mmCIF file with all atom_site columns, C-alpha atoms in Angstrom:
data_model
loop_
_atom_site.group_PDB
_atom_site.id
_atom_site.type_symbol
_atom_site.label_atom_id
_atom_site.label_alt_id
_atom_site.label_comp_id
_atom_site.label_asym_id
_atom_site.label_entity_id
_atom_site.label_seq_id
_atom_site.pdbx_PDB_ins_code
_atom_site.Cartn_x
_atom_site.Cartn_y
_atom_site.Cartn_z
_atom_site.occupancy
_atom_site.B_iso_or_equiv
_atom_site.pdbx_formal_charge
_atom_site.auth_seq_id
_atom_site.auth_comp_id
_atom_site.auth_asym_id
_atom_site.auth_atom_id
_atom_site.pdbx_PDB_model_num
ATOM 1   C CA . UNK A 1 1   ? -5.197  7.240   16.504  1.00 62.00 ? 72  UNK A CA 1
ATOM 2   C CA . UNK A 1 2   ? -6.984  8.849   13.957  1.00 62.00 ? 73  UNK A CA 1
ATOM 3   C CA . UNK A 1 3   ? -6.337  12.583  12.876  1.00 60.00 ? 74  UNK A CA 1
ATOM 4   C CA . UNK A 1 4   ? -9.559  14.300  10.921  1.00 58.00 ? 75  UNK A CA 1
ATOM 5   C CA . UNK A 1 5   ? -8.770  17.893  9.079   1.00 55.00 ? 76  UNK A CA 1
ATOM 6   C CA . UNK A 1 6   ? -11.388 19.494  7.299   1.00 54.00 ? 77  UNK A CA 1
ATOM 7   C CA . UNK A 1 7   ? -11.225 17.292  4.237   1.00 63.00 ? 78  UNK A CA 1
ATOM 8   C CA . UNK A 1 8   ? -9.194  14.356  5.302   1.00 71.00 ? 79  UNK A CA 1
ATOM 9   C CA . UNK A 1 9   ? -9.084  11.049  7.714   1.00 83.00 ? 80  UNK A CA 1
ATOM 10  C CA . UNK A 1 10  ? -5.830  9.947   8.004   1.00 92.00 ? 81  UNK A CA 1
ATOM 11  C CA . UNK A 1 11  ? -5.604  6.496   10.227  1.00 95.00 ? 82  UNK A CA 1
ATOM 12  C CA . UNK A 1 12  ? -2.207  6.298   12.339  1.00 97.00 ? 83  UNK A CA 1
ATOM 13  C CA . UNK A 1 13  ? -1.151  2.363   11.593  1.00 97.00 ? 84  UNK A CA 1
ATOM 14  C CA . UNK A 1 14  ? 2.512   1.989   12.595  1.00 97.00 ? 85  UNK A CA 1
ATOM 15  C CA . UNK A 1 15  ? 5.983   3.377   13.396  1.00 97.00 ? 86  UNK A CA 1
ATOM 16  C CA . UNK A 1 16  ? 8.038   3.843   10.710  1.00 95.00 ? 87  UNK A CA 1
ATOM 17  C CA . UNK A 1 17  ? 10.813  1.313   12.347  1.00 95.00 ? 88  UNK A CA 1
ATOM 18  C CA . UNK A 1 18  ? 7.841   -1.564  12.740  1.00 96.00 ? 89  UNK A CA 1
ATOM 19  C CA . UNK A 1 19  ? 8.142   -1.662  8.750   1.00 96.00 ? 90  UNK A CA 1
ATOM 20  C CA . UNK A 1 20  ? 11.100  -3.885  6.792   1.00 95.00 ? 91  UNK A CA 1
ATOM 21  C CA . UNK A 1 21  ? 13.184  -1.623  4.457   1.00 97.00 ? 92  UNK A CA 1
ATOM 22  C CA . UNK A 1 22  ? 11.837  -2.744  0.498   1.00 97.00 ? 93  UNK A CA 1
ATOM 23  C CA . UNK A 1 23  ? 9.446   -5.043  1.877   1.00 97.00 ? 94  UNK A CA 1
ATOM 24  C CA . UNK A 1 24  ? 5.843   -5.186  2.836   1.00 97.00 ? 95  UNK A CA 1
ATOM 25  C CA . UNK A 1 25  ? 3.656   -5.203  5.772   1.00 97.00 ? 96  UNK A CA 1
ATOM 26  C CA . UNK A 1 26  ? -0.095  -6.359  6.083   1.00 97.00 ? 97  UNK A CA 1
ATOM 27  C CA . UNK A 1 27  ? -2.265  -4.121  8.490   1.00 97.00 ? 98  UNK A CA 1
ATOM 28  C CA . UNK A 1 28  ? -5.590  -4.641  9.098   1.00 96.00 ? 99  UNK A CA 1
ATOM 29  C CA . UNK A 1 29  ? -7.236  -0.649  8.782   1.00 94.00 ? 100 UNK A CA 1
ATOM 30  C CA . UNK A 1 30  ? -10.499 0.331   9.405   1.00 90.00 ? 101 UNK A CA 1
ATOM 31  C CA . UNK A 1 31  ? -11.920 -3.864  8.506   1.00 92.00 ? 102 UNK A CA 1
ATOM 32  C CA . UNK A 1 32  ? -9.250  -3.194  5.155   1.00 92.00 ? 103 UNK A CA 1
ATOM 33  C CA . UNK A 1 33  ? -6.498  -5.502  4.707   1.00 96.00 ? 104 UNK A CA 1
ATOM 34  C CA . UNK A 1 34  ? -3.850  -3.007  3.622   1.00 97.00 ? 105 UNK A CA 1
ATOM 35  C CA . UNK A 1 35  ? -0.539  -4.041  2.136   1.00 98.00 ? 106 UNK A CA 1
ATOM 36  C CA . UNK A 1 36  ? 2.136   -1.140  3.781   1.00 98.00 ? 107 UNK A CA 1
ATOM 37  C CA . UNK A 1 37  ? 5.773   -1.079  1.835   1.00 98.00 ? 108 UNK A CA 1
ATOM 38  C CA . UNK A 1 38  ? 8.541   1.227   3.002   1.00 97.00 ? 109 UNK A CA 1
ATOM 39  C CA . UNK A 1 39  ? 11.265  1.948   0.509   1.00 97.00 ? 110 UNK A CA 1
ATOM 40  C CA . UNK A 1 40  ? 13.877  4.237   2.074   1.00 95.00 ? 111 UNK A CA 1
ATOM 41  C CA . UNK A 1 41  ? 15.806  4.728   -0.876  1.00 94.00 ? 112 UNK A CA 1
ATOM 42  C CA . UNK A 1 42  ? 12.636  6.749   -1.662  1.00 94.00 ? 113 UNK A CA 1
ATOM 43  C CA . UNK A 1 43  ? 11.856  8.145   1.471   1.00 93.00 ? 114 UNK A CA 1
ATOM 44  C CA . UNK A 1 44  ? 8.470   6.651   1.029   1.00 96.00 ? 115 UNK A CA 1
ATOM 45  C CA . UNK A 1 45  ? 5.597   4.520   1.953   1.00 98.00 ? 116 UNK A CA 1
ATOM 46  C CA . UNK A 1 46  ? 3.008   2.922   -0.398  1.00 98.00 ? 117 UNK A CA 1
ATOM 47  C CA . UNK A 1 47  ? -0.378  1.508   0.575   1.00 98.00 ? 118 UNK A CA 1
ATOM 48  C CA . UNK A 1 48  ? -2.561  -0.491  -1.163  1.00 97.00 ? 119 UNK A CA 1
ATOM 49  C CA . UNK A 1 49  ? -4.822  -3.576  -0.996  1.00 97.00 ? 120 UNK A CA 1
ATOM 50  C CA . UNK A 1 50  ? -3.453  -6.490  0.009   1.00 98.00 ? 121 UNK A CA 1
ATOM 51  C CA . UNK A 1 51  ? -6.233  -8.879  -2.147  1.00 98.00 ? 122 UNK A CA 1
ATOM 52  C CA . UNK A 1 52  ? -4.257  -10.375 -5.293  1.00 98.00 ? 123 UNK A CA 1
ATOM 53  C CA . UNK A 1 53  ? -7.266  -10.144 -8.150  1.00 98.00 ? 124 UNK A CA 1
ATOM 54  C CA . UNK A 1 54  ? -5.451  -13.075 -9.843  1.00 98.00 ? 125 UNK A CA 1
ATOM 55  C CA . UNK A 1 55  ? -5.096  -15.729 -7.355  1.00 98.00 ? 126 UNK A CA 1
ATOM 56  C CA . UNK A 1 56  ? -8.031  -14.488 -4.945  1.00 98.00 ? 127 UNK A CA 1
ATOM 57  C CA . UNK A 1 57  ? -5.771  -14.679 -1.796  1.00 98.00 ? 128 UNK A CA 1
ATOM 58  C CA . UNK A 1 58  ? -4.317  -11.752 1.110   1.00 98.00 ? 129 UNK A CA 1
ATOM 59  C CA . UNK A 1 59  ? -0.499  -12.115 -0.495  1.00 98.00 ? 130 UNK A CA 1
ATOM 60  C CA . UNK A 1 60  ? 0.465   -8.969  -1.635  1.00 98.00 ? 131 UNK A CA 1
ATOM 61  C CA . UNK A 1 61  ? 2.303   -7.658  1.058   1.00 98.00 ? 132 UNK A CA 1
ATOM 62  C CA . UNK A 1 62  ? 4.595   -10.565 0.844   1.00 98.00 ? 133 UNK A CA 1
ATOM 63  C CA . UNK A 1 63  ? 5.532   -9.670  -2.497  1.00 98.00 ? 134 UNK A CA 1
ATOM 64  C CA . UNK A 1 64  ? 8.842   -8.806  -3.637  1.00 98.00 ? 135 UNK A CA 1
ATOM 65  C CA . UNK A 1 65  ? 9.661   -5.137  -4.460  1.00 98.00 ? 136 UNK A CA 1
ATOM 66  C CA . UNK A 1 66  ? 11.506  -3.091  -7.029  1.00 97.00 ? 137 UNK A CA 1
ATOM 67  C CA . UNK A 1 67  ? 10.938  -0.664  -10.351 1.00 96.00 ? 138 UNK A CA 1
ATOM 68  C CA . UNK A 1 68  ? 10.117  -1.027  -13.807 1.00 97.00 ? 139 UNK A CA 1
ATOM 69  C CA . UNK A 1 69  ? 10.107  2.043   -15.893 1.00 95.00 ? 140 UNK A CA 1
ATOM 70  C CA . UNK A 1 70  ? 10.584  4.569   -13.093 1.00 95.00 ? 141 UNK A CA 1
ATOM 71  C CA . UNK A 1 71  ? 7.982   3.470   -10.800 1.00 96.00 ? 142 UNK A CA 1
ATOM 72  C CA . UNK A 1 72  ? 7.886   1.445   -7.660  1.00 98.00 ? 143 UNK A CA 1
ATOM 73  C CA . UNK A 1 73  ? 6.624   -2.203  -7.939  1.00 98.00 ? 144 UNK A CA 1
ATOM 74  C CA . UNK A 1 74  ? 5.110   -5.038  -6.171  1.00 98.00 ? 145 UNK A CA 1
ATOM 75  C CA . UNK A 1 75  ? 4.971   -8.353  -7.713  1.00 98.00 ? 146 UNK A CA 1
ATOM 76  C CA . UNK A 1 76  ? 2.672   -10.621 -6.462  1.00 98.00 ? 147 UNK A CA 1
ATOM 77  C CA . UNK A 1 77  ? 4.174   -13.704 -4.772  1.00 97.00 ? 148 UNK A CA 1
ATOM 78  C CA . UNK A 1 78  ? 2.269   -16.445 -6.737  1.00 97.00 ? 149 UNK A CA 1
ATOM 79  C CA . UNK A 1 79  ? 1.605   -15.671 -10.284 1.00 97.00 ? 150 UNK A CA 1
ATOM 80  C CA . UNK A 1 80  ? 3.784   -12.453 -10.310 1.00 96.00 ? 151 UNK A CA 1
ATOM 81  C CA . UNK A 1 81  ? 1.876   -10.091 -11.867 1.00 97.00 ? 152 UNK A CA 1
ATOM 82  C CA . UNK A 1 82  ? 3.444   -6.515  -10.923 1.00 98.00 ? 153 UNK A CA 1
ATOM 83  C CA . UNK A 1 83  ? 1.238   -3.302  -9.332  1.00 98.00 ? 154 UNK A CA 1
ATOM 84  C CA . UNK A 1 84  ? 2.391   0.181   -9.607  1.00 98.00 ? 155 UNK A CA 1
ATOM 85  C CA . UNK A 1 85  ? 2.687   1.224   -5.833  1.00 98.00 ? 156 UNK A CA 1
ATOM 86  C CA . UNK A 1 86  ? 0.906   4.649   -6.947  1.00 97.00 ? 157 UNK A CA 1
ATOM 87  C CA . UNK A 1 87  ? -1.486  3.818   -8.440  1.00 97.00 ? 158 UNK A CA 1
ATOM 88  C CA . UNK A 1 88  ? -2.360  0.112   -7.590  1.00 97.00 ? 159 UNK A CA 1
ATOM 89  C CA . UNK A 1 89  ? -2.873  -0.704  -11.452 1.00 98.00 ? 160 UNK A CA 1
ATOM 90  C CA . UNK A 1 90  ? -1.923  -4.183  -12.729 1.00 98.00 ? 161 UNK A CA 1
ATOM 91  C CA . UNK A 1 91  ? 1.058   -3.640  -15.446 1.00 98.00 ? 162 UNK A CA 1
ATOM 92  C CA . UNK A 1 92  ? 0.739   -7.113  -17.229 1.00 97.00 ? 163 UNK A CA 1
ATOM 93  C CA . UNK A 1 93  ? -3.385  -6.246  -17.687 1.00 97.00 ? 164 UNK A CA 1
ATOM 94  C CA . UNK A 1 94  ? -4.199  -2.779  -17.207 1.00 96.00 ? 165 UNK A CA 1
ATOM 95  C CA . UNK A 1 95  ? -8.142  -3.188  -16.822 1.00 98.00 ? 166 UNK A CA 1
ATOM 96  C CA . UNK A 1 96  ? -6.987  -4.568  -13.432 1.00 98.00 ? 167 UNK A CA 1
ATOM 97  C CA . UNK A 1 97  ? -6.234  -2.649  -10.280 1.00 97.00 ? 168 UNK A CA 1
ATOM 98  C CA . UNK A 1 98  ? -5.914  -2.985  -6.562  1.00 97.00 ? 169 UNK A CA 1
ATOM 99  C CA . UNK A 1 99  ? -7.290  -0.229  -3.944  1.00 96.00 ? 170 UNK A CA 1
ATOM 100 C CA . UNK A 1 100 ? -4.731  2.344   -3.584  1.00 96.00 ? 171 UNK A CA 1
ATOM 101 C CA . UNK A 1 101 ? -4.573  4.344   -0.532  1.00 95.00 ? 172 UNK A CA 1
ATOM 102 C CA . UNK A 1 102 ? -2.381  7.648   -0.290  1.00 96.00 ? 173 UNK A CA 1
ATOM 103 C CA . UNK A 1 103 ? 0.293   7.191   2.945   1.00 97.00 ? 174 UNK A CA 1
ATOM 104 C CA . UNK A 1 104 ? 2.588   9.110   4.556   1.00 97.00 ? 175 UNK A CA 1
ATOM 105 C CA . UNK A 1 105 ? 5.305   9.338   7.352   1.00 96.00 ? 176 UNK A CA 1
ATOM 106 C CA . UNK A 1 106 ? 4.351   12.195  10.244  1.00 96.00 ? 177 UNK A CA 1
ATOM 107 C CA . UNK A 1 107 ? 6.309   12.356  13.116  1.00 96.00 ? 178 UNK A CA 1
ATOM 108 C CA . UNK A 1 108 ? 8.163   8.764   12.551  1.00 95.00 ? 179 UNK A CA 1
ATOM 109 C CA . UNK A 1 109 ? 4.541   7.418   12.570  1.00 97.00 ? 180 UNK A CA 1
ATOM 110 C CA . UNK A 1 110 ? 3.013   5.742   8.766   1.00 97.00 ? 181 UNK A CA 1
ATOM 111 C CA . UNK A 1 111 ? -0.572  6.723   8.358   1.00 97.00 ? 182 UNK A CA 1
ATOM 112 C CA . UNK A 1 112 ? -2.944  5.511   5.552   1.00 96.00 ? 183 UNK A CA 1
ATOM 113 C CA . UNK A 1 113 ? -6.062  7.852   4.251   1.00 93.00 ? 184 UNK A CA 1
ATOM 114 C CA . UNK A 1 114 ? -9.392  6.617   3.864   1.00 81.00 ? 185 UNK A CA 1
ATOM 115 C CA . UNK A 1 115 ? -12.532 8.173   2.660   1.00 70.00 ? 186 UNK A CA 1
ATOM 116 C CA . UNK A 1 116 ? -15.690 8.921   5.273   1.00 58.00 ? 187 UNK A CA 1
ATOM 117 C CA . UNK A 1 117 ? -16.878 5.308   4.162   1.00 55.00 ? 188 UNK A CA 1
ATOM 118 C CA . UNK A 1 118 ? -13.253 3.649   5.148   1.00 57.00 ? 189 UNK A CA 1
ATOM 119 C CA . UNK A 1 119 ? -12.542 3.201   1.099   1.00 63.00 ? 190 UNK A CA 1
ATOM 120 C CA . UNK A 1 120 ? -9.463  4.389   -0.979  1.00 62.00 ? 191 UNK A CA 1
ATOM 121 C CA . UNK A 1 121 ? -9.825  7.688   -1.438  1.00 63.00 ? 192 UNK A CA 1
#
């Protein structure tokens, strides 16, 4: 399902329970691999692309979750560099980023927002 407001396309992707608490989910959006993670102890969901710049594969969402300085990490599972969930932005190299997508829990159901043209918005 997909809910339009006036300035916003929010895609509906999941239930909340379909997602592992502190882990990661892939989901195919709108032709976008999207890497979902749900961390409870933050009442939270975090979307962003599952591509890993480094080793040019689809791993993210099977990467292993936590926090360095304050903000919610993924480290990807084969050369472990770590992305800010909010922001997508590389913390070992900072002129690297993954597409970051802003999420959200409505009604027990995750949806991801995309631009008009499908991209991170």
């Amino acid at each position: 399902m997909t809910v339009t407001t006036m300035t916003e396309t929010w895609i509906d992707v999941c239930r909340v329970e379909d997602l592992e608490p502190d882990a990661g989910i892939c989901a195919l959006v709108e032709g976008h691999q999207v890497a979902i993670f749900y961390l409870p102890k933050l009442e939270e969901v975090f979307a962003i692309g599952n591509y890993d710049p480094f080793s040019h594969a689809n791993v993210l969402s099977r990467g292993l979750t936590g926090d360095i300085g304050g903000e919610p990490v993924v480290a990807s599972p084969v050369y472990k560099q770590h992305f800010n969930l909010r922001t997508g932005r590389c913390l070992e190299d900072k002129s690297i980023s993954v597409p970051c997508y802003p999420a959200r829990i409505t009604k027990g159901r995750v949806q991801i927002q995309l631009s008009a043209q499908g991209d991170p918005v």
